[in-house]
CSV table of C-alpha atoms and ligand atoms in Angstrom, one decimal:
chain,number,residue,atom,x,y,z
A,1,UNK,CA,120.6,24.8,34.3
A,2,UNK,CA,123.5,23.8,35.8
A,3,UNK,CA,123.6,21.0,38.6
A,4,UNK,CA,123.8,22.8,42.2
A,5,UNK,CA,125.7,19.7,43.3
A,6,UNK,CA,128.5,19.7,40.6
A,7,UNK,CA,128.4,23.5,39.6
A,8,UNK,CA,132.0,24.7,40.1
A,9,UNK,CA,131.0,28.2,42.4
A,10,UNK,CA,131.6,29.8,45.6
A,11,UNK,CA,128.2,31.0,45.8
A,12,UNK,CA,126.8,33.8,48.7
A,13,UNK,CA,123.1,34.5,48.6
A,14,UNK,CA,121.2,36.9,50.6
A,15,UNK,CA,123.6,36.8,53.2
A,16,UNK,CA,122.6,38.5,56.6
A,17,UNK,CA,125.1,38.1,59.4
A,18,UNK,CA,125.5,40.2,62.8
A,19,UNK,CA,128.1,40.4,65.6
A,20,UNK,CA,127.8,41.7,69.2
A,21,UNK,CA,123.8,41.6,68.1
A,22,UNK,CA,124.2,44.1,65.7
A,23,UNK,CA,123.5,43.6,62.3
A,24,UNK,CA,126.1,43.9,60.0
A,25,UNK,CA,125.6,42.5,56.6
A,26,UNK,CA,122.2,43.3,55.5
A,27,UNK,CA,122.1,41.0,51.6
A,28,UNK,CA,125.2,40.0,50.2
A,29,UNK,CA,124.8,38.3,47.0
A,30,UNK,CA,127.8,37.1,44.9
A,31,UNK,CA,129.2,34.0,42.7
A,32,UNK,CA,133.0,34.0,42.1
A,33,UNK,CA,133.6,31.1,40.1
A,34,UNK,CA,136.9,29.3,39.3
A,35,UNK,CA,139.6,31.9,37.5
A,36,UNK,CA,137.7,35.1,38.4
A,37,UNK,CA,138.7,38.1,40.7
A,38,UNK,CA,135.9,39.6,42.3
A,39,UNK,CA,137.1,42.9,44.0
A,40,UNK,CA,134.8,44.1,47.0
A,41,UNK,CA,135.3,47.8,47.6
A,42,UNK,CA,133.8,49.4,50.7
A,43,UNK,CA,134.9,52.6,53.3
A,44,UNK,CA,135.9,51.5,56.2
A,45,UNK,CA,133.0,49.5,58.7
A,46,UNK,CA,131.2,48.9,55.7
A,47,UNK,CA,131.2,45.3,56.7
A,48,UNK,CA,134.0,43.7,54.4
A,49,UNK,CA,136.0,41.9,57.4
A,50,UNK,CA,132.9,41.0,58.4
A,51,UNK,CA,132.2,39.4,55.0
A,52,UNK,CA,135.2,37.7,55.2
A,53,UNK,CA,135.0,36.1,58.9
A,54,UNK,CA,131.5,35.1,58.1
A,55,UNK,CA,132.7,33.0,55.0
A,56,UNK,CA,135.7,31.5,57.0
A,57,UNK,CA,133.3,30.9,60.2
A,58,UNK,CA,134.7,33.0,62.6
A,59,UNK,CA,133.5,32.5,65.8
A,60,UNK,CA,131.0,35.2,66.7
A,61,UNK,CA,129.6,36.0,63.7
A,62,UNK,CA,126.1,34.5,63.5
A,63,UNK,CA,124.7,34.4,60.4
A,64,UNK,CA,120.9,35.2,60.0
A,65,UNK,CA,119.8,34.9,57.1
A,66,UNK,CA,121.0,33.5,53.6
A,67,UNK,CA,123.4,30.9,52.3
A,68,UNK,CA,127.1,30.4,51.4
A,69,UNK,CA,128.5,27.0,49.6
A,70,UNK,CA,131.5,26.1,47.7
A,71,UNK,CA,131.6,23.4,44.7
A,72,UNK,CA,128.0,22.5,46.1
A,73,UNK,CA,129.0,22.1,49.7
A,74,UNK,CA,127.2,24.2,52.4
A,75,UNK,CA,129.8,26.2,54.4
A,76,UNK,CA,127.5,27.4,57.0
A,77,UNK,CA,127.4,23.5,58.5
A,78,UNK,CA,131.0,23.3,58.8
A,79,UNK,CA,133.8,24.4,61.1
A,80,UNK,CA,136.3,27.0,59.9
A,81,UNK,CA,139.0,24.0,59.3
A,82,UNK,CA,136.5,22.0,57.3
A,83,UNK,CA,135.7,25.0,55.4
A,84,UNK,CA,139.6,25.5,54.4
A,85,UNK,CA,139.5,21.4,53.9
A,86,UNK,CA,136.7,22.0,51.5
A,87,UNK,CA,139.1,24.5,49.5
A,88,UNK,CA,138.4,28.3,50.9
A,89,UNK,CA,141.3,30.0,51.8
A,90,UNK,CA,141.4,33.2,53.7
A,91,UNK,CA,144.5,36.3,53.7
A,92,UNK,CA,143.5,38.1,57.1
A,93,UNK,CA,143.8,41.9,57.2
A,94,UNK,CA,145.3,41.7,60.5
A,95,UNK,CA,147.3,38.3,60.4
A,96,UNK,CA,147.2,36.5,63.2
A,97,UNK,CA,151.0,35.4,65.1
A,98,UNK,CA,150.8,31.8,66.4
A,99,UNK,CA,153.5,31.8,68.8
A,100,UNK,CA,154.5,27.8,69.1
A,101,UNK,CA,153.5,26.8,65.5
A,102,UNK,CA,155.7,26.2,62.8
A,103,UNK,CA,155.3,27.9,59.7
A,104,UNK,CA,156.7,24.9,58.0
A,105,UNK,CA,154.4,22.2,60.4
A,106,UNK,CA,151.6,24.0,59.8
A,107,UNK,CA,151.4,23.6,56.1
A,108,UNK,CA,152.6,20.2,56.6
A,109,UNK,CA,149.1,19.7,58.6
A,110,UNK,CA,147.3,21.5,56.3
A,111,UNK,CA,148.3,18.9,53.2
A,112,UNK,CA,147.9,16.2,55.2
A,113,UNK,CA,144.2,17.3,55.7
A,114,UNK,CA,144.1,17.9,52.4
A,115,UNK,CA,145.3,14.3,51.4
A,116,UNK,CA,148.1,16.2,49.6
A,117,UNK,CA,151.8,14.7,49.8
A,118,UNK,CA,153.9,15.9,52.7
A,119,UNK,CA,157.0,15.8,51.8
A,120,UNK,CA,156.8,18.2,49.3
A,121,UNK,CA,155.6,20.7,51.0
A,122,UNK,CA,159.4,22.5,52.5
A,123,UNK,CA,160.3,22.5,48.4
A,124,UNK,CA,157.0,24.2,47.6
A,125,UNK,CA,158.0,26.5,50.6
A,126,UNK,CA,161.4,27.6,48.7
A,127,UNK,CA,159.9,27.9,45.3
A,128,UNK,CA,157.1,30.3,46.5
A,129,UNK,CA,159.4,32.5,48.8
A,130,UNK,CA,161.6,33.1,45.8
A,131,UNK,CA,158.5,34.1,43.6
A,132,UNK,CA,157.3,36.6,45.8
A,133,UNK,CA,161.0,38.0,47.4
A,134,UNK,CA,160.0,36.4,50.9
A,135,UNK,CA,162.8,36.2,52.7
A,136,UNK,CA,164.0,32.2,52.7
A,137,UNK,CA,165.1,32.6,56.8
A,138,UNK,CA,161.9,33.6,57.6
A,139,UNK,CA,160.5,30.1,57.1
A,140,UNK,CA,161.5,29.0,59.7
A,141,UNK,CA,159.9,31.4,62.2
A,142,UNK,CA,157.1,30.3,63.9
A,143,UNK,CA,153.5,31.3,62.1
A,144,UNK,CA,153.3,35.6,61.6
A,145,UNK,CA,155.9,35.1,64.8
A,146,UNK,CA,157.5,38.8,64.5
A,147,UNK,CA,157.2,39.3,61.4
A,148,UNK,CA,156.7,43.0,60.0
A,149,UNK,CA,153.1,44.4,58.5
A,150,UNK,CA,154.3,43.5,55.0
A,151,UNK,CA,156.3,40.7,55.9
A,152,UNK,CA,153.0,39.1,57.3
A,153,UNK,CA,150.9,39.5,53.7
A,154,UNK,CA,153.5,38.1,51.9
A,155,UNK,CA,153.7,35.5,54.6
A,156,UNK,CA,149.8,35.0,53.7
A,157,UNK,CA,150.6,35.0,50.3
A,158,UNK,CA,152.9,31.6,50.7
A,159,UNK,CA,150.5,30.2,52.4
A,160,UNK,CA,147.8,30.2,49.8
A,161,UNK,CA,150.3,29.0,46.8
A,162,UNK,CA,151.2,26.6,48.9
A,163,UNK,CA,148.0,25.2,49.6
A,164,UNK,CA,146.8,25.8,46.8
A,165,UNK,CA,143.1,26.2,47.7
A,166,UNK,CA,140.2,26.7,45.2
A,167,UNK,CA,139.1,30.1,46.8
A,168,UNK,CA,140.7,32.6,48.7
A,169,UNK,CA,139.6,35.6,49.9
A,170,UNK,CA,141.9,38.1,50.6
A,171,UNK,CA,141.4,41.2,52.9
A,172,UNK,CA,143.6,44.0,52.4
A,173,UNK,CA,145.9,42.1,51.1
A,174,UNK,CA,147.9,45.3,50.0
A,175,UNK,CA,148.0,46.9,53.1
A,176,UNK,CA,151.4,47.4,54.5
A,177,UNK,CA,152.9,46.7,51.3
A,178,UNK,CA,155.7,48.5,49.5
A,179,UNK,CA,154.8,49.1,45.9
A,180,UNK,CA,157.3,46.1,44.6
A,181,UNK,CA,155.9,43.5,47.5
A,182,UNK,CA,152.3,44.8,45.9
A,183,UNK,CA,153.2,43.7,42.5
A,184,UNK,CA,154.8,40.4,43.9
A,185,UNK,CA,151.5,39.3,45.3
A,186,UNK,CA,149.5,40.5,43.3
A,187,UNK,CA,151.0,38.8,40.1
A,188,UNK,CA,151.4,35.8,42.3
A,189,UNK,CA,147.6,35.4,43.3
A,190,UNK,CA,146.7,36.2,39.2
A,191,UNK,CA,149.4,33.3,38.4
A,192,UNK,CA,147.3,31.1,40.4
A,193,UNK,CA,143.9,32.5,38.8
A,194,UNK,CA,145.3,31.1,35.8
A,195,UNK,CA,147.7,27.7,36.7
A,196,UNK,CA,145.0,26.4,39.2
A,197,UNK,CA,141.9,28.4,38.5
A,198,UNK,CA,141.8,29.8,42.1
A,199,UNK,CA,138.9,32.2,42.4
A,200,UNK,CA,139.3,35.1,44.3
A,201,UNK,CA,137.4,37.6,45.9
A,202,UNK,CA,140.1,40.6,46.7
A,203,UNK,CA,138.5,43.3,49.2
A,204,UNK,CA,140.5,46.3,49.1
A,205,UNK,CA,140.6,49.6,49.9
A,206,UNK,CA,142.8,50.6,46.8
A,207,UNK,CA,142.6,50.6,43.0
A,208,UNK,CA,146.5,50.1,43.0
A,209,UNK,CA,145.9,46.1,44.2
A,210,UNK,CA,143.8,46.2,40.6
A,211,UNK,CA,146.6,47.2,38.6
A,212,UNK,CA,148.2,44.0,38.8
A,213,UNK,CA,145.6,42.4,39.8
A,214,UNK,CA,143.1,42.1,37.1
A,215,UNK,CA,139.6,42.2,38.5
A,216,UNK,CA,136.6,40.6,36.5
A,217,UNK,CA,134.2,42.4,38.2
A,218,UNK,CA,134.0,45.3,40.9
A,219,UNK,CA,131.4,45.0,43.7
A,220,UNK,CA,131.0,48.6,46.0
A,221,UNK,CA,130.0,47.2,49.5
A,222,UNK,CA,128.2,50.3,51.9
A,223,UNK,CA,126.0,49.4,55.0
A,224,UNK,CA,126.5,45.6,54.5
A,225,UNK,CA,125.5,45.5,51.4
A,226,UNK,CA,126.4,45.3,47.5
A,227,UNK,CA,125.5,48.7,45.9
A,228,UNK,CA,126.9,48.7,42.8
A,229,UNK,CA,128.8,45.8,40.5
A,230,UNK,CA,130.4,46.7,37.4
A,231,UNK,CA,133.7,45.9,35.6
A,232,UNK,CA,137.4,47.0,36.2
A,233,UNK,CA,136.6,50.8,35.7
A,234,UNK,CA,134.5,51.1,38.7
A,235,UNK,CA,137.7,51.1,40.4
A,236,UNK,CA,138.7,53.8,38.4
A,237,UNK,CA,135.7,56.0,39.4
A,238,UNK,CA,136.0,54.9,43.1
A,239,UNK,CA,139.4,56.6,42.9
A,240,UNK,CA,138.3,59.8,40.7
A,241,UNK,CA,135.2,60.4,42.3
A,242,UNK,CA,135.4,58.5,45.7
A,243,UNK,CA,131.9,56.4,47.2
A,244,UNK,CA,129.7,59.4,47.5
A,245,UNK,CA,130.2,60.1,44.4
A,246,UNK,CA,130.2,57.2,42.8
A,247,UNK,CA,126.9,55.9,45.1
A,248,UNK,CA,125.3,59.6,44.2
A,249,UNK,CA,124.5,62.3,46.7
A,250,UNK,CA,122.6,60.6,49.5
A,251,UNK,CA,123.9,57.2,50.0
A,252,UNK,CA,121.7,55.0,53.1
A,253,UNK,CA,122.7,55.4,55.9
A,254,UNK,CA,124.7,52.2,56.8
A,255,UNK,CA,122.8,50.3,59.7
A,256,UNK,CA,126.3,49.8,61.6
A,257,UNK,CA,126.6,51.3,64.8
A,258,UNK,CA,129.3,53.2,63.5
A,259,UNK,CA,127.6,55.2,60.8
A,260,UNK,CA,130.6,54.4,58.6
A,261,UNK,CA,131.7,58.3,57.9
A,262,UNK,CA,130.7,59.6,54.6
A,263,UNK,CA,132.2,62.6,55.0
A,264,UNK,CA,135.3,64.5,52.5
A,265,UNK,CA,137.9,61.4,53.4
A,266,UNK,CA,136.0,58.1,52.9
A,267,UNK,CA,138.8,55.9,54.4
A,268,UNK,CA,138.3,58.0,57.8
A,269,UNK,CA,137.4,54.7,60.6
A,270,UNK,CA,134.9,56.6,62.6
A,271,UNK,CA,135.7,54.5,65.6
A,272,UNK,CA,139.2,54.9,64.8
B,301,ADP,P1,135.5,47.0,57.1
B,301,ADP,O1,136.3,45.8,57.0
B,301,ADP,O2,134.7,47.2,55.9
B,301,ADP,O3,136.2,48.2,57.5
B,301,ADP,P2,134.2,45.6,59.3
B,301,ADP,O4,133.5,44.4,58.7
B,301,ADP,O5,135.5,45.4,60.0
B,301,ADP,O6,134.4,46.8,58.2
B,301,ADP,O7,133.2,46.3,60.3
B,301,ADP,C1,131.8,46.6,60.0
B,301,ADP,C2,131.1,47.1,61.2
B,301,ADP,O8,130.9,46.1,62.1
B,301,ADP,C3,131.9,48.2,61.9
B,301,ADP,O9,130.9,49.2,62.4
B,301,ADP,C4,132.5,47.5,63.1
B,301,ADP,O10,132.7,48.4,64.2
B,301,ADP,C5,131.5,46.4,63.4
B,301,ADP,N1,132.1,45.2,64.0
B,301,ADP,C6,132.9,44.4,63.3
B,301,ADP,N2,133.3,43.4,64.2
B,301,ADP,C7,132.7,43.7,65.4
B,301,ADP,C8,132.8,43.0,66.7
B,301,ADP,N3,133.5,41.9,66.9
B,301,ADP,N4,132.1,43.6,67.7
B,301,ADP,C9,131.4,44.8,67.5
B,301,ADP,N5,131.3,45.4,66.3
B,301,ADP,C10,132.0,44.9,65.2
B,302,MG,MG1,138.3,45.4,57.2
């Protein structure tokens, strides 16, 4: 068996987590290892942001039960900052703007912390705008600073090539995305799957991000937890037959407050 301490893993196990004391994630088990794509599926409220705020350490989300550690570190003792020093990375589905900050200073930080050379970092900048069509002038804003819906994924995008982190999770990374900004990232985060070995775990609402994508596996999150795990052709029958369908007739009720609609369109947001 492989040595906990040296194992190459981001490793989640029987993760319970709630917010506003409500439980939200009721078991999440999952190993992405280096190179993989782990795609996370789920309606909407079925506790992937949550997922993905829990791994970072957002502030709020107090975690119950179960464990999460990278390369043998345990996350849940660190702060968000030493979680991204420790080599997790995380695309947010709503990007945040930080008025003030410097794209550009910011990743300068973010190698320094990561004992990475500095002055590298404006050239790694240019190289990784061209390869995704980000537009160069846009560097120079201040972090997300007005940027558009897409503009800000791509913006994401940059920041995890430029980092170059071991594990990234990415939240609807595809949302807001024109179909040629899609294949942009999405070859751009599978180029780093195999020039880096970044492992990712992609949640998405959309088979389309799996296109170009290639996903190793494909996890169906309901109710805060995993229901179902299979390869890339899960994704396939998400889209045919949608989460009822593919979860069979009488899915759980989730134990969100929301109920997380199951009804004819599963991407309705019952609290809108
Ligand atoms: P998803 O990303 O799958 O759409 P979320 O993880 O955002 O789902 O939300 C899961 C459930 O947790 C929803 O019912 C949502 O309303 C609830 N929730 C998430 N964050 C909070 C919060 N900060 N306060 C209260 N409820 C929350
Ligand atoms: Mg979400």
């Amino acid at each position: 068996m492989a040595d906990p301490a040296t194992e190459r893993v981001l490793r989640i196990e029987g993760l319970c987590a709630r917010v506003a004391d409500i439980d939200i994630l009721t078991g999440i088990d999952l190993e992405v290892r280096p190179g993989e794509v782990h795609a996370v599926m789920g309606p909407n409220g079925s506790g992937k942001s949550t997922l993905a705020h829990v791994l970072m350490g957002r502030p709020g989300y107090e975690v119950t039960a179960g464990s999460i550690s990278l390369d043998g570190v345990d996350l849940l003792e660190l702060e968000p900052w030493e979680r991204a020093q420790a080599g997790l990375f995380l695309a947010m589905q709503h990007p945040t703007e930080v008025h003030g900050v410097g794209l550009e200073s910011m990743l300068v930080e973010a190698a320094r912390a990561g004992g990475r050379d500095t002055d590298s970092v404006r050239a790694a900048m240019l190289v990784e705008a061209a390869r995704i069509g980000f537009d160069e002038k846009l560097l120079d804003r201040h972090v997300n600073a007005d940027l558009s819906g897409g503009e800000k994924k791509r913006n994401e995008t940059l920041q995890l090539a430029v980092i170059g982190p071991r594990y990234a999770v990415l939240d609807e990374i595809d949302s807001g995305l024109d179909v040629d900004a899609l294949a942009a990232v999405s070859r751009r985060v599978q180029d780093a799957t195999r020039e880096s070995g970044l492992g990712v775990l992609a949640i998405t609402h959309f088979s389309r991000l799996l296109e170009v994508l290639e996903a190793d596996t494909v996890h169906v999150l309901y109710g805060g937890r995993i229901r179902l795990t299979g390869g890339p052709e899960l994704s396939e029958r998400l889209e045919a037959e949608g989460y009822a369908g593919v979860l069979g007739e009488t899915p759980e009720p989730a134990p969100a407050p929301s109920g997380a609609g199951f009804g004819d369109d599963p991407f309705t947001d019952p609290l809108g």
